[in-house]
mmCIF file of C-alpha atoms in Angstrom:
data_model
loop_
_atom_site.group_PDB
_atom_site.id
_atom_site.type_symbol
_atom_site.label_atom_id
_atom_site.label_comp_id
_atom_site.label_asym_id
_atom_site.label_seq_id
_atom_site.Cartn_x
_atom_site.Cartn_y
_atom_site.Cartn_z
ATOM 1 C CA MET A 1 -2.118 39.481 -124.630
ATOM 2 C CA GLN A 2 -1.839 42.090 -121.366
ATOM 3 C CA GLU A 3 -3.992 41.010 -118.638
ATOM 4 C CA ILE A 4 -5.530 43.808 -116.572
ATOM 5 C CA VAL A 5 -7.487 43.508 -113.557
ATOM 6 C CA ILE A 6 -9.455 46.237 -112.238
ATOM 7 C CA VAL A 7 -10.966 45.859 -108.517
ATOM 8 C CA LEU A 8 -13.767 48.485 -108.115
ATOM 9 C CA GLY A 9 -13.920 50.755 -104.567
ATOM 10 C CA GLN A 10 -16.517 50.698 -102.489
ATOM 11 C CA SER A 11 -17.646 53.617 -99.915
ATOM 12 C CA LEU A 12 -16.169 53.145 -96.534
ATOM 13 C CA HIS A 13 -17.932 53.138 -93.605
ATOM 14 C CA GLU A 14 -18.417 56.619 -91.861
ATOM 15 C CA ASP A 15 -15.873 55.813 -89.333
ATOM 16 C CA GLY A 16 -13.446 54.792 -92.065
ATOM 17 C CA THR A 17 -13.571 51.141 -91.309
ATOM 18 C CA VAL A 18 -13.557 48.642 -94.246
ATOM 19 C CA PRO A 19 -16.568 47.306 -95.503
ATOM 20 C CA THR A 20 -17.064 43.512 -95.832
ATOM 21 C CA SER A 21 -17.820 43.800 -99.412
ATOM 22 C CA LEU A 22 -14.810 45.886 -100.005
ATOM 23 C CA LYS A 23 -12.836 42.840 -98.225
ATOM 24 C CA PHE A 24 -14.540 40.296 -100.803
ATOM 25 C CA ARG A 25 -13.631 42.333 -103.629
ATOM 26 C CA VAL A 26 -10.058 42.430 -102.910
ATOM 27 C CA LYS A 27 -9.905 38.521 -101.622
ATOM 28 C CA VAL A 28 -11.227 37.853 -105.183
ATOM 29 C CA ALA A 29 -8.412 40.119 -106.913
ATOM 30 C CA ARG A 30 -5.826 38.335 -105.136
ATOM 31 C CA GLU A 31 -6.973 34.869 -106.341
ATOM 32 C CA VAL A 32 -7.329 36.136 -109.962
ATOM 33 C CA VAL A 33 -4.278 37.614 -109.866
ATOM 34 C CA GLN A 34 -2.452 34.812 -108.711
ATOM 35 C CA HIS A 35 -4.025 32.607 -111.314
ATOM 36 C CA LYS A 36 -3.318 34.846 -114.549
ATOM 37 C CA GLY A 37 0.343 34.878 -113.040
ATOM 38 C CA ALA A 38 3.147 37.201 -113.567
ATOM 39 C CA GLY A 39 2.842 40.396 -115.797
ATOM 40 C CA CYS A 40 -0.909 41.085 -114.793
ATOM 41 C CA ILE A 41 -1.572 44.616 -114.198
ATOM 42 C CA VAL A 42 -3.681 45.603 -111.409
ATOM 43 C CA ILE A 43 -5.372 48.780 -111.186
ATOM 44 C CA ALA A 44 -7.531 49.702 -107.651
ATOM 45 C CA THR A 45 -10.120 52.496 -108.418
ATOM 46 C CA GLY A 46 -12.126 54.722 -106.006
ATOM 47 C CA SER A 47 -11.587 58.006 -104.366
ATOM 48 C CA ASP A 48 -12.612 59.131 -100.900
ATOM 49 C CA VAL A 49 -16.213 59.557 -101.546
ATOM 50 C CA ALA A 50 -17.126 58.574 -97.989
ATOM 51 C CA LYS A 51 -14.753 62.075 -96.882
ATOM 52 C CA VAL A 52 -12.735 60.005 -94.348
ATOM 53 C CA GLY A 53 -9.150 61.155 -95.104
ATOM 54 C CA ILE A 54 -8.510 57.859 -97.329
ATOM 55 C CA THR A 55 -9.495 56.825 -100.689
ATOM 56 C CA GLU A 56 -10.721 53.495 -101.385
ATOM 57 C CA ALA A 57 -7.840 52.853 -103.994
ATOM 58 C CA GLU A 58 -5.134 53.383 -100.880
ATOM 59 C CA VAL A 59 -7.238 51.267 -98.902
ATOM 60 C CA MET A 60 -7.280 48.154 -101.534
ATOM 61 C CA HIS A 61 -3.813 49.483 -102.146
ATOM 62 C CA GLY A 62 -2.669 48.275 -98.412
ATOM 63 C CA LEU A 63 -5.297 44.709 -98.154
ATOM 64 C CA LEU A 64 -3.702 43.954 -101.906
ATOM 65 C CA GLU A 65 -0.505 43.240 -100.385
ATOM 66 C CA MET A 66 1.124 43.550 -103.931
ATOM 67 C CA HIS A 67 3.883 45.698 -105.688
ATOM 68 C CA GLY A 68 2.937 47.603 -108.336
ATOM 69 C CA VAL A 69 -0.326 48.344 -107.876
ATOM 70 C CA VAL A 70 -1.727 51.132 -109.949
ATOM 71 C CA LYS A 71 -3.793 53.216 -107.859
ATOM 72 C CA GLU A 72 -6.655 55.660 -109.776
ATOM 73 C CA GLU A 73 -8.324 58.022 -107.063
ATOM 74 C CA GLN A 74 -10.353 60.273 -108.643
ATOM 75 C CA SER A 75 -13.401 58.452 -109.558
ATOM 76 C CA ARG A 76 -16.339 58.946 -107.427
ATOM 77 C CA THR A 77 -18.615 56.525 -109.885
ATOM 78 C CA THR A 78 -18.647 53.712 -111.481
ATOM 79 C CA LEU A 79 -18.910 55.346 -114.721
ATOM 80 C CA GLU A 80 -15.702 57.319 -113.525
ATOM 81 C CA ASN A 81 -14.235 54.341 -112.646
ATOM 82 C CA ALA A 82 -14.329 53.170 -116.423
ATOM 83 C CA TYR A 83 -13.278 56.569 -117.352
ATOM 84 C CA TYR A 84 -10.396 56.974 -115.399
ATOM 85 C CA CYS A 85 -8.633 53.272 -115.615
ATOM 86 C CA GLY A 86 -9.708 53.825 -119.434
ATOM 87 C CA SER A 87 -7.217 56.766 -119.372
ATOM 88 C CA ILE A 88 -4.662 55.002 -117.697
ATOM 89 C CA ILE A 89 -4.485 51.858 -119.994
ATOM 90 C CA ASP A 90 -4.764 54.489 -122.595
ATOM 91 C CA GLU A 91 -0.922 55.861 -121.474
ATOM 92 C CA MET A 92 0.342 52.281 -120.927
ATOM 93 C CA GLY A 93 0.178 52.177 -125.025
ATOM 94 C CA ILE A 94 -0.777 48.480 -125.571
ATOM 95 C CA PRO A 95 -2.447 47.615 -128.859
ATOM 96 C CA ALA A 96 -5.991 47.188 -128.233
ATOM 97 C CA LYS A 97 -6.411 44.099 -129.373
ATOM 98 C CA ASN A 98 -3.946 42.558 -127.180
ATOM 99 C CA VAL A 99 -5.939 44.349 -123.881
ATOM 100 C CA SER A 100 -7.945 41.879 -121.917
ATOM 101 C CA ILE A 101 -9.873 43.733 -118.836
ATOM 102 C CA THR A 102 -11.484 41.502 -116.016
ATOM 103 C CA VAL A 103 -13.823 43.720 -113.439
ATOM 104 C CA ILE A 104 -13.682 42.615 -110.039
ATOM 105 C CA THR A 105 -16.398 44.109 -107.642
ATOM 106 C CA SER A 106 -19.794 42.685 -105.647
ATOM 107 C CA ASP A 107 -22.019 40.244 -107.391
ATOM 108 C CA PHE A 108 -24.664 42.826 -107.014
ATOM 109 C CA HIS A 109 -22.706 45.587 -108.569
ATOM 110 C CA LEU A 110 -21.546 43.558 -111.217
ATOM 111 C CA PRO A 111 -24.348 44.105 -113.885
ATOM 112 C CA ARG A 112 -24.272 47.261 -113.948
ATOM 113 C CA SER A 113 -20.296 47.623 -113.787
ATOM 114 C CA LEU A 114 -19.929 45.948 -116.843
ATOM 115 C CA LEU A 115 -22.774 47.489 -118.754
ATOM 116 C CA GLY A 116 -21.077 51.081 -117.689
ATOM 117 C CA PHE A 117 -17.125 49.763 -118.680
ATOM 118 C CA ARG A 118 -18.533 48.613 -121.897
ATOM 119 C CA LYS A 119 -20.142 51.423 -122.758
ATOM 120 C CA VAL A 120 -17.800 54.076 -121.543
ATOM 121 C CA LEU A 121 -14.863 52.088 -123.192
ATOM 122 C CA GLU A 122 -16.719 50.680 -126.346
ATOM 123 C CA ASN A 123 -14.383 52.441 -128.870
ATOM 124 C CA ARG A 124 -11.279 50.916 -127.541
ATOM 125 C CA GLY A 125 -11.755 47.482 -128.949
ATOM 126 C CA TRP A 126 -10.611 45.671 -125.590
ATOM 127 C CA ALA A 127 -12.190 42.637 -124.154
ATOM 128 C CA ILE A 128 -14.119 43.420 -121.174
ATOM 129 C CA ASN A 129 -15.604 40.556 -119.033
ATOM 130 C CA GLY A 130 -16.173 40.648 -115.187
ATOM 131 C CA ILE A 131 -15.852 38.261 -111.783
ATOM 132 C CA PRO A 132 -18.407 38.808 -108.922
ATOM 133 C CA ALA A 133 -16.951 38.582 -105.574
ATOM 134 C CA PRO A 134 -19.713 37.834 -102.692
ATOM 135 C CA SER A 135 -21.896 40.246 -101.379
ATOM 136 C CA GLY A 136 -20.675 41.005 -98.037
ATOM 137 C CA CYS A 137 -23.842 42.422 -97.821
ATOM 138 C CA PRO A 138 -25.140 42.798 -93.795
ATOM 139 C CA VAL A 139 -27.991 40.652 -92.982
ATOM 140 C CA VAL A 140 -28.735 43.101 -90.007
ATOM 141 C CA PRO A 141 -28.432 46.472 -90.728
ATOM 142 C CA SER A 142 -26.115 48.529 -88.148
ATOM 143 C CA LYS A 143 -24.714 51.041 -89.790
ATOM 144 C CA THR A 144 -26.098 54.107 -91.887
ATOM 145 C CA GLY A 145 -25.905 54.530 -95.445
ATOM 146 C CA ILE A 146 -25.769 52.105 -98.268
ATOM 147 C CA ASN A 147 -23.194 49.827 -96.797
ATOM 148 C CA SER A 148 -26.155 49.546 -94.339
ATOM 149 C CA LEU A 149 -28.254 47.341 -96.871
ATOM 150 C CA THR A 150 -29.178 44.333 -96.614
ATOM 151 C CA TYR A 151 -28.387 41.727 -99.829
ATOM 152 C CA GLU A 152 -31.977 41.671 -100.704
ATOM 153 C CA GLN A 153 -32.075 45.704 -100.476
ATOM 154 C CA ARG A 154 -28.865 45.868 -102.025
ATOM 155 C CA LEU A 155 -30.217 44.072 -105.099
ATOM 156 C CA LYS A 156 -33.419 45.671 -105.377
ATOM 157 C CA TYR A 157 -31.828 49.284 -105.159
ATOM 158 C CA GLU A 158 -29.442 47.764 -108.108
ATOM 159 C CA ILE A 159 -32.672 47.141 -110.143
ATOM 160 C CA ASN A 160 -34.155 50.144 -109.834
ATOM 161 C CA THR A 161 -31.006 51.915 -110.890
ATOM 162 C CA VAL A 162 -30.890 50.409 -113.856
ATOM 163 C CA LYS A 163 -33.855 50.584 -114.791
ATOM 164 C CA ASN A 164 -34.964 53.641 -113.793
ATOM 165 C CA ARG A 165 -31.368 55.858 -112.987
ATOM 166 C CA LEU A 166 -29.445 54.588 -115.743
ATOM 167 C CA PRO A 167 -30.715 56.386 -118.784
ATOM 168 C CA LYS A 168 -30.559 59.863 -117.399
ATOM 169 C CA GLN A 169 -27.181 59.146 -115.800
ATOM 170 C CA TYR A 170 -25.752 58.403 -119.256
ATOM 171 C CA SER A 171 -27.549 60.920 -121.053
ATOM 172 C CA HIS A 172 -25.204 63.683 -118.996
ATOM 173 C CA HIS A 173 -21.112 64.281 -119.116
ATOM 174 C CA VAL A 174 -19.085 61.787 -117.197
ATOM 175 C CA LYS A 175 -18.834 64.311 -114.137
ATOM 176 C CA ARG A 176 -15.195 66.039 -114.293
ATOM 177 C CA GLY A 177 -14.455 63.768 -117.650
ATOM 178 C CA GLU A 178 -16.676 65.501 -119.554
ATOM 179 C CA VAL A 179 -17.044 62.839 -122.041
ATOM 180 C CA LYS A 180 -20.444 61.558 -123.253
ATOM 181 C CA VAL A 181 -21.353 58.212 -122.963
ATOM 182 C CA PRO A 182 -23.646 56.529 -125.195
ATOM 183 C CA VAL A 183 -27.124 55.521 -123.626
ATOM 184 C CA PRO A 184 -27.328 51.806 -123.308
ATOM 185 C CA SER A 185 -29.957 50.286 -125.273
ATOM 186 C CA ALA A 186 -33.265 48.828 -123.750
ATOM 187 C CA ARG A 187 -31.850 45.121 -124.209
ATOM 188 C CA GLU A 188 -28.666 45.887 -122.942
ATOM 189 C CA ILE A 189 -30.705 47.137 -119.929
ATOM 190 C CA ASP A 190 -32.668 44.507 -119.821
ATOM 191 C CA GLN A 191 -29.948 41.783 -119.705
ATOM 192 C CA ALA A 192 -28.451 43.487 -116.707
ATOM 193 C CA VAL A 193 -31.979 43.886 -114.970
ATOM 194 C CA ARG A 194 -32.300 39.863 -115.699
ATOM 195 C CA SER A 195 -28.800 39.243 -114.082
ATOM 196 C CA LEU A 196 -30.232 41.087 -110.958
ATOM 197 C CA TYR A 197 -33.421 39.254 -110.346
ATOM 198 C CA ALA A 198 -31.280 35.874 -111.153
ATOM 199 C CA LEU A 199 -29.452 36.877 -107.796
ATOM 200 C CA LEU A 200 -32.544 37.991 -105.989
ATOM 201 C CA ASP A 201 -34.391 35.013 -106.693
ATOM 202 C CA GLY A 202 -31.562 32.852 -105.693
ATOM 203 C CA CYS A 203 -31.192 35.143 -102.258
ATOM 204 C CA GLN A 204 -29.580 33.333 -99.634
ATOM 205 C CA VAL A 205 -30.938 35.134 -96.645
ATOM 206 C CA VAL A 206 -34.574 36.961 -97.054
ATOM 207 C CA GLU A 207 -36.207 39.419 -94.662
ATOM 208 C CA ARG A 208 -39.781 38.354 -93.546
ATOM 209 C CA LYS A 209 -41.966 40.151 -91.138
ATOM 210 C CA PHE A 210 -43.436 37.996 -87.950
ATOM 211 C CA GLU A 211 -47.247 37.772 -88.250
ATOM 212 C CA GLY A 212 -47.978 35.254 -85.726
ATOM 213 C CA ASP A 213 -48.706 35.756 -81.733
ATOM 214 C CA ALA A 214 -46.047 36.195 -79.460
ATOM 215 C CA PRO A 215 -46.530 35.868 -75.553
ATOM 216 C CA ASN A 216 -44.470 38.972 -75.011
ATOM 217 C CA ARG A 217 -44.709 40.730 -78.347
ATOM 218 C CA LYS A 218 -43.614 43.924 -76.939
ATOM 219 C CA SER A 219 -40.089 42.526 -75.807
ATOM 220 C CA LEU A 220 -39.514 41.341 -79.203
ATOM 221 C CA GLN A 221 -39.980 44.636 -81.114
ATOM 222 C CA GLY A 222 -36.946 46.176 -82.626
ATOM 223 C CA LYS A 223 -34.774 42.900 -82.900
ATOM 224 C CA ASN A 224 -33.587 41.464 -85.622
ATOM 225 C CA ILE A 225 -33.476 37.694 -85.258
ATOM 226 C CA VAL A 226 -31.529 35.846 -88.171
ATOM 227 C CA LEU A 227 -32.253 32.021 -88.308
ATOM 228 C CA VAL A 228 -29.980 29.846 -90.454
ATOM 229 C CA ARG A 229 -31.350 26.219 -91.553
ATOM 230 C CA HIS A 230 -28.083 23.500 -91.044
ATOM 231 C CA ALA A 231 -27.029 22.478 -94.218
ATOM 232 C CA GLU A 232 -27.163 19.134 -95.853
ATOM 233 C CA SER A 233 -26.347 15.984 -93.950
ATOM 234 C CA ARG A 234 -26.547 12.398 -94.088
ATOM 235 C CA TYR A 235 -30.212 12.693 -92.455
ATOM 236 C CA GLN A 236 -31.615 14.530 -95.410
ATOM 237 C CA THR A 237 -29.542 12.239 -98.051
ATOM 238 C CA ASP A 238 -30.311 8.800 -96.623
ATOM 239 C CA LYS A 239 -33.041 6.711 -98.100
ATOM 240 C CA LYS A 240 -34.064 5.225 -94.991
ATOM 241 C CA ASP A 241 -37.762 6.226 -93.791
ATOM 242 C CA LYS A 242 -38.279 8.110 -90.539
ATOM 243 C CA GLU A 243 -38.623 5.263 -87.896
ATOM 244 C CA GLN A 244 -35.308 3.642 -89.778
ATOM 245 C CA LYS A 245 -33.575 6.744 -88.868
ATOM 246 C CA TRP A 246 -35.233 7.457 -85.313
ATOM 247 C CA CYS A 247 -33.906 4.001 -84.605
ATOM 248 C CA ASP A 248 -30.163 4.927 -86.169
ATOM 249 C CA THR A 249 -28.722 7.565 -83.721
ATOM 250 C CA GLY A 250 -25.930 8.005 -86.210
ATOM 251 C CA LEU A 251 -28.052 9.588 -88.565
ATOM 252 C CA ARG A 252 -30.542 10.687 -86.189
ATOM 253 C CA ASP A 253 -27.446 13.815 -85.264
ATOM 254 C CA ALA A 254 -25.914 13.335 -88.553
ATOM 255 C CA LEU A 255 -22.901 15.216 -89.527
ATOM 256 C CA LEU A 256 -22.657 17.326 -92.611
ATOM 257 C CA THR A 257 -22.266 15.462 -96.135
ATOM 258 C CA GLU A 258 -19.185 17.244 -98.160
ATOM 259 C CA LYS A 259 -22.188 19.313 -100.404
ATOM 260 C CA GLY A 260 -23.276 20.732 -96.848
ATOM 261 C CA VAL A 261 -19.925 21.792 -95.651
ATOM 262 C CA GLN A 262 -19.315 23.674 -99.276
ATOM 263 C CA GLN A 263 -22.717 24.614 -98.242
ATOM 264 C CA ALA A 264 -21.694 26.033 -95.105
ATOM 265 C CA LYS A 265 -18.647 27.498 -96.132
ATOM 266 C CA HIS A 266 -20.811 29.607 -98.831
ATOM 267 C CA LEU A 267 -22.889 30.848 -96.086
ATOM 268 C CA SER A 268 -19.742 32.457 -94.382
ATOM 269 C CA THR A 269 -19.730 34.829 -97.409
ATOM 270 C CA LEU A 270 -23.307 35.792 -96.501
ATOM 271 C CA ILE A 271 -23.152 36.297 -93.077
ATOM 272 C CA ASP A 272 -20.713 38.103 -90.704
ATOM 273 C CA PRO A 273 -20.850 37.282 -87.159
ATOM 274 C CA SER A 274 -19.531 40.919 -85.437
ATOM 275 C CA TYR A 275 -23.103 41.911 -86.584
ATOM 276 C CA PHE A 276 -24.638 40.073 -83.701
ATOM 277 C CA ASP A 277 -24.875 40.058 -80.180
ATOM 278 C CA LEU A 278 -25.794 36.976 -79.686
ATOM 279 C CA VAL A 279 -24.921 33.688 -81.138
ATOM 280 C CA CYS A 280 -27.184 30.480 -80.547
ATOM 281 C CA THR A 281 -27.184 26.577 -82.234
ATOM 282 C CA SER A 282 -29.663 23.816 -81.981
ATOM 283 C CA PRO A 283 -27.462 21.094 -79.889
ATOM 284 C CA LEU A 284 -27.824 19.020 -83.321
ATOM 285 C CA ARG A 285 -24.475 18.037 -84.506
ATOM 286 C CA ARG A 286 -25.332 19.080 -88.242
ATOM 287 C CA ALA A 287 -26.637 22.567 -86.747
ATOM 288 C CA VAL A 288 -23.179 23.126 -84.778
ATOM 289 C CA GLU A 289 -21.164 21.982 -87.474
ATOM 290 C CA THR A 290 -23.284 24.598 -90.100
ATOM 291 C CA CYS A 291 -22.547 27.369 -87.422
ATOM 292 C CA GLY A 292 -18.367 26.456 -87.029
ATOM 293 C CA HIS A 293 -17.885 26.943 -90.455
ATOM 294 C CA VAL A 294 -19.584 30.415 -91.024
ATOM 295 C CA LEU A 295 -17.666 31.128 -87.834
ATOM 296 C CA GLN A 296 -14.573 30.345 -88.951
ATOM 297 C CA SER A 297 -13.649 32.478 -91.923
ATOM 298 C CA HIS A 298 -14.118 35.540 -89.651
ATOM 299 C CA GLY A 299 -12.188 37.473 -86.775
ATOM 300 C CA PRO A 300 -12.302 37.087 -83.147
ATOM 301 C CA GLN A 301 -15.263 33.711 -82.515
ATOM 302 C CA PRO A 302 -18.184 34.999 -80.072
ATOM 303 C CA GLU A 303 -19.215 32.499 -77.451
ATOM 304 C CA VAL A 304 -21.941 30.343 -79.139
ATOM 305 C CA ASN A 305 -24.749 29.257 -76.892
ATOM 306 C CA ILE A 306 -26.305 25.753 -77.214
ATOM 307 C CA VAL A 307 -30.224 26.015 -76.689
ATOM 308 C CA ASN A 308 -32.018 23.080 -76.804
ATOM 309 C CA ILE A 309 -35.321 24.463 -77.806
ATOM 310 C CA PHE A 310 -33.725 25.409 -81.148
ATOM 311 C CA GLY A 311 -33.178 21.523 -81.697
ATOM 312 C CA GLU A 312 -35.788 19.281 -84.064
ATOM 313 C CA ILE A 313 -37.332 16.513 -82.613
ATOM 314 C CA ILE A 314 -35.576 16.832 -79.119
ATOM 315 C CA ASN A 315 -36.099 13.884 -77.720
ATOM 316 C CA ALA A 316 -34.158 12.396 -80.466
ATOM 317 C CA TRP A 317 -30.709 13.245 -78.961
ATOM 318 C CA SER A 318 -31.797 12.481 -75.308
ATOM 319 C CA ASP A 319 -29.609 9.450 -75.825
ATOM 320 C CA ILE A 320 -26.595 11.027 -77.687
ATOM 321 C CA PRO A 321 -23.797 11.942 -75.221
ATOM 322 C CA LEU A 322 -23.902 15.780 -75.064
ATOM 323 C CA ASP A 323 -20.431 16.062 -73.613
ATOM 324 C CA THR A 324 -18.188 15.162 -76.289
ATOM 325 C CA PRO A 325 -17.575 18.283 -78.276
ATOM 326 C CA GLU A 326 -14.256 17.042 -79.764
ATOM 327 C CA GLU A 327 -16.081 14.336 -81.573
ATOM 328 C CA ILE A 328 -18.050 17.223 -83.850
ATOM 329 C CA PRO A 329 -15.210 18.308 -86.647
ATOM 330 C CA PHE A 330 -16.162 21.993 -86.579
ATOM 331 C CA PRO A 331 -13.569 25.062 -86.647
ATOM 332 C CA HIS A 332 -14.388 26.838 -83.544
ATOM 333 C CA ARG A 333 -14.028 26.560 -80.039
ATOM 334 C CA LEU A 334 -16.436 25.205 -77.884
ATOM 335 C CA SER A 335 -15.817 23.894 -73.909
ATOM 336 C CA ARG A 336 -17.361 20.947 -72.579
ATOM 337 C CA SER A 337 -18.773 23.230 -70.084
ATOM 338 C CA LYS A 338 -19.909 25.671 -72.649
ATOM 339 C CA TRP A 339 -21.987 22.839 -74.478
ATOM 340 C CA CYS A 340 -24.316 21.877 -71.856
ATOM 341 C CA GLN A 341 -24.545 25.158 -69.520
ATOM 342 C CA ASN A 342 -26.689 27.144 -71.590
ATOM 343 C CA ALA A 343 -29.208 24.348 -72.434
ATOM 344 C CA VAL A 344 -32.506 25.152 -72.276
ATOM 345 C CA PRO A 345 -34.442 21.918 -70.393
ATOM 346 C CA TRP A 346 -37.190 20.952 -73.089
ATOM 347 C CA ALA A 347 -39.058 17.785 -73.004
ATOM 348 C CA LEU A 348 -41.931 16.396 -75.665
ATOM 349 C CA THR A 349 -45.033 14.956 -74.455
ATOM 350 C CA ASP A 350 -44.432 12.162 -76.674
ATOM 351 C CA SER A 351 -41.059 10.469 -75.986
ATOM 352 C CA THR A 352 -41.339 7.437 -78.404
ATOM 353 C CA SER A 353 -42.462 9.500 -81.994
ATOM 354 C CA PRO A 354 -40.101 10.639 -84.154
ATOM 355 C CA VAL A 355 -42.521 13.416 -85.302
ATOM 356 C CA GLU A 356 -43.304 15.934 -83.371
ATOM 357 C CA SER A 357 -47.228 16.571 -82.652
ATOM 358 C CA GLU A 358 -49.125 19.907 -83.736
ATOM 359 C CA ALA A 359 -49.304 20.785 -80.147
ATOM 360 C CA ASP A 360 -45.702 19.787 -79.429
ATOM 361 C CA VAL A 361 -44.831 22.402 -82.172
ATOM 362 C CA ARG A 362 -47.349 25.040 -81.258
ATOM 363 C CA SER A 363 -45.651 24.712 -77.592
ATOM 364 C CA ARG A 364 -42.192 24.746 -78.867
ATOM 365 C CA VAL A 365 -42.512 27.914 -80.829
ATOM 366 C CA ALA A 366 -44.229 29.762 -78.140
ATOM 367 C CA ALA A 367 -41.112 28.760 -76.069
ATOM 368 C CA VAL A 368 -38.514 30.004 -78.281
ATOM 369 C CA LEU A 369 -40.368 33.337 -78.645
ATOM 370 C CA SER A 370 -40.657 33.671 -74.709
ATOM 371 C CA TRP A 371 -36.828 32.837 -74.852
ATOM 372 C CA LEU A 372 -35.984 35.681 -77.464
ATOM 373 C CA GLY A 373 -38.268 37.810 -75.900
ATOM 374 C CA ASP A 374 -36.798 38.086 -72.451
ATOM 375 C CA ARG A 375 -32.959 37.979 -74.014
ATOM 376 C CA LYS A 376 -31.188 41.626 -73.660
ATOM 377 C CA GLU A 377 -29.273 41.227 -77.103
ATOM 378 C CA LYS A 378 -30.969 43.152 -80.260
ATOM 379 C CA ASN A 379 -29.047 41.060 -83.245
ATOM 380 C CA ILE A 380 -29.311 37.528 -82.648
ATOM 381 C CA LEU A 381 -28.123 34.649 -84.986
ATOM 382 C CA VAL A 382 -29.761 30.945 -84.732
ATOM 383 C CA PHE A 383 -28.713 27.810 -86.577
ATOM 384 C CA THR A 384 -31.727 25.729 -86.161
ATOM 385 C CA HIS A 385 -33.719 23.457 -88.487
ATOM 386 C CA SER A 386 -36.072 23.869 -91.148
ATOM 387 C CA LYS A 387 -39.635 23.136 -88.907
ATOM 388 C CA LEU A 388 -38.836 26.036 -86.735
ATOM 389 C CA MET A 389 -38.010 28.503 -89.210
ATOM 390 C CA SER A 390 -41.289 27.301 -91.229
ATOM 391 C CA ARG A 391 -43.363 27.723 -88.449
ATOM 392 C CA LEU A 392 -42.055 31.447 -87.387
ATOM 393 C CA VAL A 393 -42.180 32.928 -91.142
ATOM 394 C CA GLY A 394 -45.707 31.644 -91.881
ATOM 395 C CA GLY A 395 -45.512 27.988 -93.240
ATOM 396 C CA PRO A 396 -42.860 26.065 -95.634
ATOM 397 C CA LYS A 397 -43.600 27.890 -98.708
ATOM 398 C CA MET A 398 -42.046 30.990 -97.513
ATOM 399 C CA ILE A 399 -38.806 29.319 -97.422
ATOM 400 C CA SER A 400 -37.396 28.640 -100.624
ATOM 401 C CA LYS A 401 -35.318 25.818 -101.981
ATOM 402 C CA ASN A 402 -32.457 28.607 -102.066
ATOM 403 C CA CYS A 403 -32.841 30.202 -99.166
ATOM 404 C CA HIS A 404 -30.557 29.377 -96.404
ATOM 405 C CA GLY A 405 -31.951 31.794 -93.571
ATOM 406 C CA VAL A 406 -34.557 34.485 -93.016
ATOM 407 C CA LEU A 407 -34.264 37.955 -90.999
ATOM 408 C CA LEU A 408 -36.959 37.768 -88.976
ATOM 409 C CA THR A 409 -38.522 41.085 -87.808
ATOM 410 C CA PHE A 410 -41.177 42.129 -85.298
#
């Protein structure tokens, strides 16, 4: 069986830089090729759609760092990706029954891509499957064009495209290819749409408009604040009641579980710290460790600000030394001085209770909004806890069990 891996391109940014989604496609392609072994044929497909002077195929060829990558540099659409790649494979003269194609593209793009490839190439008799790459969509739009869409926005765009635009696209000739593509059936379109809705239901970063009162609301307008809940820690999994956990400092400020570490690493595929002007975290170790794993997978690591009011039950960690960050197994650098110097003083009215009173919660939310409003930065990333997040986005029902974060706009 001849294994063929086809990596689909993505429009470059207007300044010619590579979008994160394309980097993830290349990363997954390298892993797949390594798994399939020698003899696997790789095709990088995509023309210079953005008109920046270099094709998407050429960019991927450089990023793949492999010998023998075939570049398809004519296609401008997903249907053309399929048509021109099909022509390249035809020229190889491989018997149809021996061709196995793996299409690699972003998860939000895969349902439409597989539908297109299977329709364009349906008379070839080839086995066509796909492997999704992490979306790489920004949680804070920072550039123009389709690459500026958040994950939630991109999924909705794909759903609209599959439901309303595909029949018209398929009824025309594939541009420059002059080949008619059979129109997908209602059942095929419905299957693709269902796959996209499943991704949307499990969306890990959702957008919410702040509807409450803020002491200086005008200073908050135009800001994008991404609140990320820490990953699973021993505090969540331990069977002790709250009073017992309160007395156990090891649980009160617990580290992440193995599952929590994997959750945090997954978050790194959704959040690119380079989009943010400011990164903050709760002082509790489960938040700091989550922050570290997210930053680990990216380039130069930004300064991390420790802000007490983003914590939870603040007095719960008052007897835990804050000047020993080396005890926390997170991968980014954070000096002892940085650990404390940016902390915002805060105290609860009742220091003996493991539960914040309603008055304390309201007061802390007001303090958070005031602190955020005073910052000059526009795009702010905060690693915090569920109680604060739920209050800021209108109640706990707004945060689903699959939601790791909220993009809060004012």
